[in-house]
Amino acid sequence: MDIRAEEISRIIRGQIEGFDAQVDVSEIGTIISVGDGIARAHGLEKAMAGELLELPHDVMGLAFNLEEDNVGIILLGEYTKIKEGDIVKRTGRIMSIPVGPALVGRVINPLGQPIDGKGPVQAATYNPIEKIAPPIVQRRSVHEPMQTGIKAIDALIPIGRGQRELIIGDRQTGKTAVAVDTIINQRDTGVICIYVAIGQKRSTVAQVVKTLEEYDAMKHTIVVSATASEAAPLLYLAPMAGCAMGEYFMWHGKNGQPAGKDNPGQHVLIIYDDLSKQAAAYREISLLVRRPPGREAYPGDVFYLHSRLLERASKLSADCGSGSLTALPVIETQAGDVSAYIPTNVISITDGQIFLETDLFNSGVRPALNVGISVSRVGGSAQVKAMKSIAGSLKLDLAQYRELAAFAQFGSDLDKATLAQLNRGQRLVEILKQPQYKPIPVEKQIAMIWVATNGYLDDIPVSEVRRLEAELMDYLDINAPDTLKRIKETGQFSDTTRDELKSHVLAFKETFKASLGQPATVGA
Ligand SMILES: Nc1ncnc2c1ncn2[C@@H]1O[C@H](COP(=O)(O)OP(=O)(O)O)[C@@H](O)[C@H]1O
Ligand SMILES: [Mg+2]
């Protein structure tokens, strides 16, 4: 063969000139270290924060820490199979999860996979788990009630659709109970509920699902579950996944089309039970990727994590379809310490707090609501008018009672007026008690509170007040359905309503007193 030297050198020169074999490290990276569900990768120079990454063995990763020479990755899936030297690829997508009506009635994990054994879900579409909250122009102020069915809350700490109301208290104070009752109360309202269980025991979540099924509330509910046994990343993702599912309904009408002026969006209630566990999971991940620890070893941006999440709760404007997303985050305190880092953060982010207390719970006040310090800063404008007009005196009477009760412990010689106030207070406390799973429609709440604040219970022994309440409600159901219906439909407490209610209550009390078997004495 005839080989010409100059030709060879020309070819080689050409190849050298054209040589551009720099490894493309912007799209692909290699794992340089791995452990505890966290990996570090060299390369991936263009990766976005929160971007989904592809690894071998069907493992997915989340770009969590973008550093100068490496990327900290949270591994999702069977991460024990990942080794140093493995290739990791960009997907160019922020992590998304399936959303849509097919998820309603299901129990799913934060990645959108069903875990209730009822087969796969047909998602309408995929939504990114992180999304910027609706801007001000797309919102309007909270103005419709979100009834919990719990007298103490609906009367004194009213919640509106689109509001963020924190449920805070120690363990075993009935936080989950308030949330579950609220879900049950949405049965016939068309509100879609999402219960996000974060870091709870599997048995506890199973119990909640069973309860919801029992009370026919699962048909409008999605349960997103990341239990305590799951890896920290799933606990961290769960609230955002739940929120993304909720946003779908807020932005879509019942027909599945995007909401707008002519296609009303839907109303969603989401419960994050609880965010303290999410914060702990976030701290775990952050420490593993060596972010600097701040107060209580939480990373400095844990406030941003929660504010970003809760800002996504909103009431949309008419142009955007008037949908809403109401958020009830739950925070567990240690020994009632609300001044710890995470509680103070979330208190400052939310529009009000429902404080539940162990002492009250143990003394039989259930729900163990501290009505003195619980507040709702925006729900007042959403409260049913009739309730608003009645709750005013309830609030005042209770406040006076609390003051007197503390003081009356010391002395015995009390004047008549003070005694009367104490008596009234005891009965009001009694009617604000409520068993679990028994949400009460607002018109009945109004009737009962009206009865109590107008002194119709003052001559009933305290121990009989709750029996009277139950029997009176049945009595009104049978004898005064029109009165109740009028309150419900008009939302007003008119003079006619008052007169009707009065005559019914007086008639009922005659028979009730007879059942007491003895002449009732005031303050017995
Ligand atoms: N209103 C209530 N009446 C009676 N028992 C209640 C009430 N609320 C909660 N409980 C009971 O108190 C216990 C603790 O409630 P739970 O909601 O699990 O508390 P938390 O979520 O704060 O730990 C449960 O056994 C629950 O059944
Ligand atoms: Mg709980």
Coordinates of C-alpha atoms and ligand atoms in Angstrom, one line a residue:
M1 CA 0.0 0.0 0.0
D2 CA 1.2 3.4 -0.9
I3 CA 1.4 5.5 2.2
R4 CA 2.2 9.1 1.8
A5 CA 3.6 10.7 4.9
E6 CA 2.2 14.2 4.2
E7 CA -1.3 12.8 3.9
I8 CA -1.1 11.0 7.2
S9 CA 0.2 14.1 8.9
R10 CA -2.6 16.1 7.3
I11 CA -5.2 13.7 8.6
I12 CA -3.7 13.7 12.1
R13 CA -3.4 17.5 12.1
G14 CA -7.0 17.7 11.0
Q15 CA -8.1 15.4 13.8
I16 CA -6.1 17.3 16.4
E17 CA -7.6 20.6 15.2
G18 CA -11.1 19.2 15.4
F19 CA -10.5 17.5 18.7
D20 CA -13.1 18.8 21.1
A21 CA -13.5 15.8 23.4
Q22 CA -14.0 17.7 26.6
V23 CA -16.3 15.6 28.7
D24 CA -19.7 17.4 28.9
V25 CA -19.9 17.9 32.6
S26 CA -22.9 20.2 32.4
E27 CA -25.5 17.5 31.8
I28 CA -23.8 14.5 33.3
G29 CA -22.0 13.9 36.5
T30 CA -20.3 11.1 38.4
I31 CA -20.9 10.1 42.0
I32 CA -17.9 10.9 44.1
S33 CA -19.3 9.9 47.5
V34 CA -22.5 8.3 48.7
G35 CA -24.0 7.4 52.1
D36 CA -27.1 7.9 54.3
G37 CA -29.3 8.5 51.3
I38 CA -27.2 11.4 50.2
A39 CA -24.8 11.5 47.3
R40 CA -22.3 14.0 46.0
A41 CA -21.6 14.3 42.3
H42 CA -18.9 15.9 40.3
G43 CA -20.2 17.6 37.1
L44 CA -23.9 18.5 36.6
E45 CA -22.8 22.1 36.2
K46 CA -26.1 23.2 34.9
A47 CA -28.3 21.4 37.3
M48 CA -31.1 23.5 38.8
A49 CA -32.0 23.6 42.5
G50 CA -34.6 20.9 43.1
E51 CA -34.1 19.3 39.7
L52 CA -34.9 15.7 39.3
L53 CA -31.8 13.6 38.4
E54 CA -31.5 10.1 36.9
L55 CA -29.3 7.5 38.4
P56 CA -28.7 3.8 37.7
H57 CA -31.1 1.1 39.1
D58 CA -34.1 3.3 38.6
V59 CA -33.0 5.5 41.5
M60 CA -34.0 9.1 41.2
G61 CA -32.2 12.0 42.9
L62 CA -33.1 15.6 43.8
A63 CA -30.4 18.3 43.3
F64 CA -30.5 19.7 46.8
N65 CA -27.2 21.5 47.3
L66 CA -25.5 23.3 44.4
E67 CA -21.9 23.9 45.3
E68 CA -19.0 25.2 43.3
D69 CA -17.4 21.9 42.4
N70 CA -20.1 19.4 43.3
V71 CA -23.8 18.8 43.7
G72 CA -25.4 17.4 46.8
I73 CA -28.1 14.9 45.8
I74 CA -31.0 13.5 47.9
L75 CA -31.5 9.9 46.7
L76 CA -35.1 8.6 46.3
G77 CA -35.7 4.9 46.0
E78 CA -33.3 2.0 46.5
Y79 CA -30.3 4.1 47.2
T80 CA -28.2 1.4 48.7
K81 CA -27.4 0.2 45.2
I82 CA -25.7 3.4 44.2
K83 CA -21.9 3.3 44.2
E84 CA -19.1 5.8 43.8
G85 CA -18.4 6.3 40.1
D86 CA -22.0 5.8 39.0
I87 CA -23.2 8.2 36.3
V88 CA -25.9 10.7 37.1
K89 CA -27.9 12.5 34.4
R90 CA -30.0 15.7 34.4
T91 CA -33.6 15.5 33.4
G92 CA -34.2 19.2 33.1
R93 CA -37.4 18.9 35.1
I94 CA -38.3 20.0 38.6
M95 CA -39.7 17.0 40.4
S96 CA -43.4 16.5 39.6
I97 CA -46.0 14.3 40.9
P98 CA -49.3 13.0 39.5
V99 CA -52.4 15.1 40.3
G100 CA -56.0 15.0 39.5
P101 CA -59.4 13.6 40.6
A102 CA -58.2 10.0 40.2
L103 CA -56.2 10.5 43.4
V104 CA -59.3 11.3 45.5
G105 CA -60.1 8.5 47.9
R106 CA -56.6 7.1 47.7
V107 CA -53.6 6.8 50.0
I108 CA -50.4 7.7 48.3
N109 CA -46.8 8.3 49.1
P110 CA -45.1 11.7 48.4
L111 CA -43.9 10.4 45.0
G112 CA -47.5 9.9 43.9
Q113 CA -47.4 6.1 44.1
P114 CA -50.5 4.5 45.6
I115 CA -49.8 2.6 48.8
D116 CA -53.4 1.4 49.6
G117 CA -53.3 -1.7 47.3
K118 CA -56.2 -0.5 45.2
G119 CA -54.2 -0.5 41.9
P120 CA -52.6 2.2 39.9
V121 CA -54.0 5.8 39.6
Q122 CA -54.7 7.5 36.3
A123 CA -53.3 11.0 36.8
A124 CA -54.9 13.9 34.9
T125 CA -51.5 15.6 34.7
Y126 CA -48.3 16.2 36.5
N127 CA -47.6 19.2 38.7
P128 CA -44.2 20.3 40.0
I129 CA -44.0 19.9 43.8
E130 CA -42.6 23.4 44.2
K131 CA -44.4 26.3 42.6
I132 CA -44.4 30.0 43.2
A133 CA -47.4 31.0 45.3
P134 CA -50.1 33.0 43.4
P135 CA -49.3 36.7 43.2
I136 CA -51.4 39.4 44.8
V137 CA -53.3 40.2 41.6
Q138 CA -54.6 36.6 41.3
R139 CA -56.0 36.7 44.9
R140 CA -58.8 38.2 46.8
S141 CA -59.3 38.4 50.5
V142 CA -60.7 35.5 52.5
H143 CA -64.5 35.8 52.7
E144 CA -66.2 32.4 52.7
P145 CA -66.4 30.3 55.9
M146 CA -64.5 27.0 56.2
Q147 CA -66.7 25.3 58.8
T148 CA -64.9 22.9 61.1
G149 CA -68.1 21.7 62.7
I150 CA -66.4 22.3 66.1
K151 CA -68.4 24.8 68.1
A152 CA -65.5 26.4 69.9
I153 CA -63.6 27.0 66.6
D154 CA -66.5 28.1 64.4
A155 CA -67.8 30.5 67.0
L156 CA -64.6 31.9 68.5
I157 CA -61.7 31.3 66.0
P158 CA -63.5 31.2 62.6
I159 CA -61.6 30.0 59.7
G160 CA -62.1 31.2 56.1
R161 CA -61.5 29.5 52.8
G162 CA -57.9 30.3 51.7
Q163 CA -56.7 30.9 55.3
R164 CA -53.7 29.4 57.0
E165 CA -54.6 28.4 60.6
L166 CA -52.1 26.7 62.8
I167 CA -53.1 23.9 65.1
I168 CA -50.5 23.8 67.9
G169 CA -50.1 21.8 71.1
D170 CA -48.2 19.0 72.8
R171 CA -48.7 15.4 71.9
Q172 CA -52.0 13.8 72.7
T173 CA -53.9 17.1 73.0
G174 CA -56.3 16.4 70.1
K175 CA -54.6 18.1 67.2
T176 CA -55.2 15.3 64.8
A177 CA -58.8 15.0 66.1
V178 CA -59.5 18.6 65.2
A179 CA -58.1 18.0 61.7
V180 CA -60.1 14.8 61.2
D181 CA -63.3 16.3 62.4
T182 CA -62.9 19.2 60.0
I183 CA -62.4 16.7 57.1
I184 CA -65.5 14.8 58.2
N185 CA -67.5 18.1 58.3
Q186 CA -66.7 18.8 54.6
R187 CA -68.7 15.7 53.6
D188 CA -71.5 17.6 51.7
T189 CA -69.7 20.8 50.9
G190 CA -67.7 19.7 47.8
V191 CA -64.5 20.7 49.5
I192 CA -61.6 18.3 48.5
C193 CA -59.5 17.4 51.6
I194 CA -55.9 16.4 51.6
Y195 CA -54.5 14.9 54.8
V196 CA -50.7 14.8 54.7
A197 CA -49.3 12.5 57.4
I198 CA -45.6 13.3 58.1
G199 CA -43.5 11.1 60.3
Q200 CA -46.4 9.4 62.1
K201 CA -46.6 5.7 62.9
R202 CA -48.1 3.6 60.2
S203 CA -50.7 2.3 62.6
T204 CA -51.8 5.9 63.3
V205 CA -52.2 6.7 59.6
A206 CA -54.1 3.5 59.1
Q207 CA -56.4 4.5 62.0
V208 CA -57.1 7.9 60.4
V209 CA -57.9 6.3 57.1
K210 CA -60.2 3.8 58.8
T211 CA -61.9 6.6 60.6
L212 CA -62.4 8.6 57.5
E213 CA -63.8 5.6 55.7
E214 CA -66.1 4.9 58.6
Y215 CA -67.5 8.4 58.5
D216 CA -67.9 8.4 54.7
A217 CA -65.2 11.1 54.4
M218 CA -62.6 9.2 52.3
K219 CA -64.6 9.8 49.1
H220 CA -63.5 13.5 49.1
T221 CA -60.1 13.0 50.6
I222 CA -56.6 12.2 49.5
V223 CA -54.2 10.9 52.2
V224 CA -50.5 11.5 51.5
S225 CA -48.4 9.5 53.8
A226 CA -44.7 9.5 54.7
T227 CA -44.5 7.5 57.9
A228 CA -41.7 7.6 60.5
S229 CA -40.1 4.5 59.0
E230 CA -39.5 6.2 55.7
A231 CA -36.3 8.0 54.6
A232 CA -36.0 11.7 55.6
P233 CA -36.3 13.0 52.0
L234 CA -39.9 11.6 51.7
L235 CA -40.9 13.3 54.9
Y236 CA -39.4 16.5 53.6
L237 CA -41.3 16.2 50.3
A238 CA -44.7 15.1 51.6
P239 CA -46.2 18.6 52.4
M240 CA -45.1 20.0 49.0
A241 CA -46.5 16.9 47.2
G242 CA -49.8 17.3 49.0
C243 CA -49.9 21.0 48.2
A244 CA -49.2 20.3 44.5
M245 CA -52.2 18.0 44.5
G246 CA -54.4 20.6 46.1
E247 CA -53.3 23.3 43.7
Y248 CA -54.6 21.2 40.8
F249 CA -58.2 21.4 42.2
M250 CA -57.9 25.1 43.1
W251 CA -56.9 25.8 39.5
H252 CA -59.3 23.4 37.8
G253 CA -63.1 23.3 37.7
K254 CA -65.2 20.2 38.4
N255 CA -65.2 19.4 34.7
G256 CA -61.4 19.1 34.7
Q257 CA -60.9 22.2 32.6
P258 CA -58.7 25.1 33.8
A259 CA -60.7 27.4 36.1
G260 CA -61.5 30.9 35.0
K261 CA -64.3 33.5 35.0
D262 CA -66.9 31.0 33.7
N263 CA -65.5 27.8 35.2
P264 CA -65.3 28.0 39.0
G265 CA -62.3 26.4 40.6
Q266 CA -62.7 24.1 43.5
H267 CA -62.1 24.5 47.2
V268 CA -59.4 22.5 48.9
L269 CA -58.6 21.9 52.6
I270 CA -55.1 20.6 53.3
I271 CA -53.8 19.4 56.6
Y272 CA -50.0 19.1 57.3
D273 CA -49.8 16.7 60.3
D274 CA -47.2 17.8 61.3
L275 CA -44.7 20.3 60.1
S276 CA -42.4 19.8 63.1
K277 CA -41.5 16.4 61.7
Q278 CA -40.9 17.9 58.2
A279 CA -38.6 20.4 59.8
A280 CA -36.7 17.6 61.6
A281 CA -36.4 15.7 58.3
Y282 CA -35.1 18.8 56.6
R283 CA -32.6 19.3 59.4
E284 CA -31.4 15.7 58.9
I285 CA -30.9 16.1 55.2
S286 CA -29.2 19.5 55.6
L287 CA -26.8 18.3 58.1
L288 CA -25.9 15.3 55.9
V289 CA -25.1 17.6 53.0
R290 CA -23.2 19.8 55.5
R291 CA -25.2 22.9 55.4
P292 CA -24.2 25.0 58.3
P293 CA -26.5 24.4 61.3
G294 CA -28.3 27.4 62.9
R295 CA -30.6 27.7 65.8
E296 CA -31.5 24.3 67.3
A297 CA -29.3 22.9 64.6
Y298 CA -31.9 23.7 61.9
P299 CA -30.6 25.1 58.7
G300 CA -31.2 28.8 58.4
D301 CA -33.7 28.5 55.6
V302 CA -36.2 26.3 57.4
F303 CA -38.3 29.4 57.8
Y304 CA -38.2 29.8 54.1
L305 CA -39.2 26.2 53.6
H306 CA -42.4 26.7 55.7
S307 CA -43.2 30.2 54.4
R308 CA -42.9 29.0 50.8
L309 CA -45.2 26.1 51.5
L310 CA -47.9 28.1 53.4
E311 CA -47.9 31.0 51.0
R312 CA -49.3 28.6 48.5
A313 CA -52.6 28.5 50.5
S314 CA -54.7 31.2 48.9
K315 CA -58.1 32.4 47.8
L316 CA -58.1 33.1 44.1
S317 CA -59.8 36.1 42.4
A318 CA -62.9 35.7 40.3
D319 CA -60.8 36.0 37.1
C320 CA -58.8 32.9 38.3
G321 CA -62.0 31.0 39.1
S322 CA -62.4 31.8 42.8
G323 CA -60.9 28.5 43.9
S324 CA -59.2 28.3 47.3
L325 CA -56.7 26.3 49.3
T326 CA -57.1 26.4 53.0
A327 CA -54.1 25.1 55.0
L328 CA -54.2 23.8 58.5
P329 CA -50.6 23.1 59.5
V330 CA -50.0 21.2 62.7
I331 CA -47.1 21.8 65.0
E332 CA -46.2 19.6 68.0
T333 CA -44.7 21.5 70.9
Q334 CA -42.6 20.0 73.7
A335 CA -44.0 20.8 77.2
G336 CA -46.1 23.6 75.8
D337 CA -43.0 25.6 74.7
V338 CA -44.3 27.8 71.9
S339 CA -41.2 29.9 71.9
A340 CA -39.0 27.1 70.4
Y341 CA -37.7 27.8 66.9
I342 CA -40.1 26.0 64.6
P343 CA -43.3 26.9 66.6
T344 CA -42.4 30.6 66.5
N345 CA -41.6 30.4 62.8
V346 CA -44.9 28.8 61.9
I347 CA -46.9 31.1 64.3
S348 CA -45.5 34.1 62.4
I349 CA -46.3 32.6 59.0
T350 CA -49.9 31.6 59.7
D351 CA -53.0 33.8 59.9
G352 CA -54.0 32.5 63.4
Q353 CA -53.4 29.7 65.9
I354 CA -55.5 27.1 67.6
F355 CA -53.8 26.4 70.9
L356 CA -54.5 23.0 72.4
E357 CA -53.4 22.3 76.0
T358 CA -52.6 19.2 78.0
D359 CA -54.0 20.6 81.3
L360 CA -57.4 21.4 79.6
F361 CA -57.4 18.1 77.9
N362 CA -56.8 16.3 81.2
S363 CA -59.4 18.3 83.0
G364 CA -62.0 17.1 80.5
V365 CA -62.3 20.2 78.3
R366 CA -62.2 18.5 74.9
P367 CA -61.4 19.9 72.4
A368 CA -58.7 21.2 74.7
L369 CA -58.8 24.6 73.1
N370 CA -57.4 27.6 75.0
V371 CA -59.9 30.2 73.8
G372 CA -58.0 32.9 75.6
I373 CA -54.9 32.8 73.4
S374 CA -56.2 31.2 70.3
V375 CA -56.9 33.6 67.4
S376 CA -57.9 33.8 63.9
R377 CA -56.8 37.0 62.2
V378 CA -58.7 36.9 59.0
G379 CA -61.6 34.5 59.5
G380 CA -63.8 37.0 61.1
S381 CA -64.8 38.5 57.8
A382 CA -65.7 35.0 56.6
Q383 CA -67.9 34.1 59.6
V384 CA -71.6 33.5 59.1
K385 CA -73.4 36.7 60.1
A386 CA -75.7 35.0 62.5
M387 CA -72.8 33.4 64.3
K388 CA -70.8 36.6 64.4
S389 CA -73.7 38.4 66.1
I390 CA -74.0 35.8 68.8
A391 CA -70.3 34.9 69.3
G392 CA -69.5 38.4 70.5
S393 CA -71.3 37.9 73.8
L394 CA -69.9 34.4 74.1
K395 CA -66.4 35.7 73.9
L396 CA -67.0 38.4 76.5
D397 CA -68.7 36.1 78.9
L398 CA -65.9 33.6 78.7
A399 CA -63.2 36.2 79.2
Q400 CA -65.0 37.5 82.3
Y401 CA -65.5 34.0 83.6
R402 CA -61.8 33.2 83.2
E403 CA -60.9 36.3 85.2
L404 CA -63.4 35.6 87.9
A405 CA -62.7 31.9 88.1
A406 CA -59.0 32.5 88.9
F407 CA -59.9 35.0 91.5
A408 CA -62.9 33.1 93.0
Q409 CA -60.7 30.2 94.0
F410 CA -59.5 32.2 97.0
G411 CA -62.6 33.7 98.5
S412 CA -66.0 32.2 99.3
D413 CA -68.0 35.4 99.9
L414 CA -69.0 36.3 96.4
D415 CA -71.7 38.8 95.5
K416 CA -74.7 37.8 93.5
A417 CA -73.5 39.3 90.2
T418 CA -70.2 37.5 90.4
L419 CA -71.9 34.2 91.2
A420 CA -74.2 34.6 88.3
Q421 CA -71.2 35.3 86.0
L422 CA -69.4 32.2 87.3
N423 CA -72.5 30.1 86.8
R424 CA -72.9 31.3 83.2
G425 CA -69.2 30.7 82.5
Q426 CA -69.3 27.1 83.8
R427 CA -72.2 26.4 81.4
L428 CA -70.5 28.1 78.5
V429 CA -67.4 26.0 79.0
E430 CA -69.7 23.0 79.1
I431 CA -71.4 23.7 75.8
L432 CA -68.0 24.3 74.1
K433 CA -67.1 20.7 74.8
Q434 CA -67.7 18.3 72.0
P435 CA -67.0 14.6 71.4
Q436 CA -64.9 13.5 68.5
Y437 CA -66.3 12.7 65.0
K438 CA -69.5 14.7 65.7
P439 CA -69.2 17.9 63.7
I440 CA -72.3 20.1 64.2
P441 CA -73.9 22.1 61.4
V442 CA -73.5 25.8 61.9
E443 CA -77.2 26.5 62.4
K444 CA -77.3 24.2 65.3
Q445 CA -74.2 25.7 66.8
I446 CA -75.8 29.1 66.5
A447 CA -79.0 27.9 68.2
M448 CA -77.0 26.3 71.1
I449 CA -74.8 29.2 71.7
W450 CA -77.8 31.6 71.6
V451 CA -79.5 29.4 74.3
A452 CA -76.4 29.4 76.5
T453 CA -75.5 33.1 76.2
N454 CA -79.1 34.2 76.9
G455 CA -79.2 32.4 80.2
Y456 CA -81.6 29.6 79.4
L457 CA -79.1 27.1 80.9
D458 CA -78.4 29.1 84.1
D459 CA -81.0 27.0 86.0
I460 CA -79.8 23.7 84.7
P461 CA -77.2 21.8 86.7
V462 CA -73.8 21.9 85.1
S463 CA -73.6 18.1 84.9
E464 CA -76.8 18.0 82.9
V465 CA -75.9 20.7 80.3
R466 CA -74.4 18.3 77.8
R467 CA -77.4 16.0 78.0
L468 CA -79.7 18.9 77.6
E469 CA -77.7 20.0 74.5
A470 CA -78.0 16.6 72.8
E471 CA -81.8 16.3 73.6
L472 CA -82.5 19.9 72.6
M473 CA -80.8 19.4 69.2
D474 CA -83.0 16.3 68.5
Y475 CA -86.0 18.3 69.7
L476 CA -85.2 21.2 67.3
D477 CA -84.7 18.7 64.4
I478 CA -88.2 17.4 64.9
N479 CA -90.1 20.6 66.0
A480 CA -88.2 23.5 64.5
P481 CA -86.7 22.4 61.1
D482 CA -87.9 25.6 59.5
T483 CA -86.2 27.8 62.0
L484 CA -82.9 25.9 61.6
K485 CA -83.3 26.0 57.8
R486 CA -83.8 29.7 57.8
I487 CA -80.6 30.3 59.8
K488 CA -78.7 28.1 57.5
E489 CA -80.1 29.6 54.3
T490 CA -80.1 33.3 55.2
G491 CA -77.1 33.2 57.5
Q492 CA -79.0 35.8 59.6
F493 CA -80.4 35.6 63.1
S494 CA -83.6 37.6 62.6
D495 CA -86.2 38.6 65.2
T496 CA -88.6 36.0 64.0
T497 CA -85.9 33.3 64.3
R498 CA -85.2 34.5 67.8
D499 CA -88.8 34.4 68.9
E500 CA -89.4 31.0 67.4
L501 CA -86.3 29.6 69.0
K502 CA -87.2 31.1 72.3
S503 CA -90.7 29.5 72.4
H504 CA -89.2 26.1 71.4
V505 CA -86.5 26.3 74.0
L506 CA -89.0 27.2 76.7
A507 CA -91.3 24.3 75.8
F508 CA -88.4 21.9 75.7
K509 CA -87.1 23.0 79.0
E510 CA -90.4 22.2 80.7
T511 CA -90.1 18.5 79.8
F512 CA -86.4 18.5 80.4
K513 CA -86.8 19.8 83.9
A514 CA -89.4 17.2 84.7
S515 CA -86.8 14.6 83.7
L516 CA -84.4 16.0 86.3
G517 CA -86.8 14.7 88.9
Q518 CA -86.1 17.5 91.3
P519 CA -86.5 21.3 91.3
A520 CA -83.3 22.6 89.6
T521 CA -81.2 24.9 91.7
V522 CA -79.1 27.6 90.4
G523 CA -75.4 26.8 90.4
A524 CA -75.9 23.2 91.5
Ligands
LIG1 N1 -63.0 16.1 71.5 C1 -62.5 14.9 72.0 N2 -63.2 14.2 72.8 C2 -62.8 13.0 73.3 N3 -61.5 12.5 73.1 C3 -60.7 13.2 72.2 C4 -61.2 14.4 71.7 N4 -60.2 14.9 70.9 C5 -59.2 13.9 71.0 N5 -59.5 12.9 71.7 C6 -58.7 11.7 72.1 O1 -57.4 12.2 72.5 C7 -56.4 11.4 72.1 C8 -55.3 12.2 71.4 O2 -55.8 12.8 70.3 P1 -55.0 13.1 69.0 O3 -55.8 13.9 68.1 O4 -54.4 11.9 68.5 O5 -53.8 14.0 69.6 P2 -52.5 14.6 68.9 O6 -52.7 14.6 67.4 O7 -52.5 16.0 69.5 O8 -51.4 13.8 69.4 C9 -57.0 10.4 71.1 O9 -57.2 9.1 71.7 C10 -58.4 11.0 70.8 O10 -59.3 10.0 70.6
MG2 MG -51.6 13.7 66.0

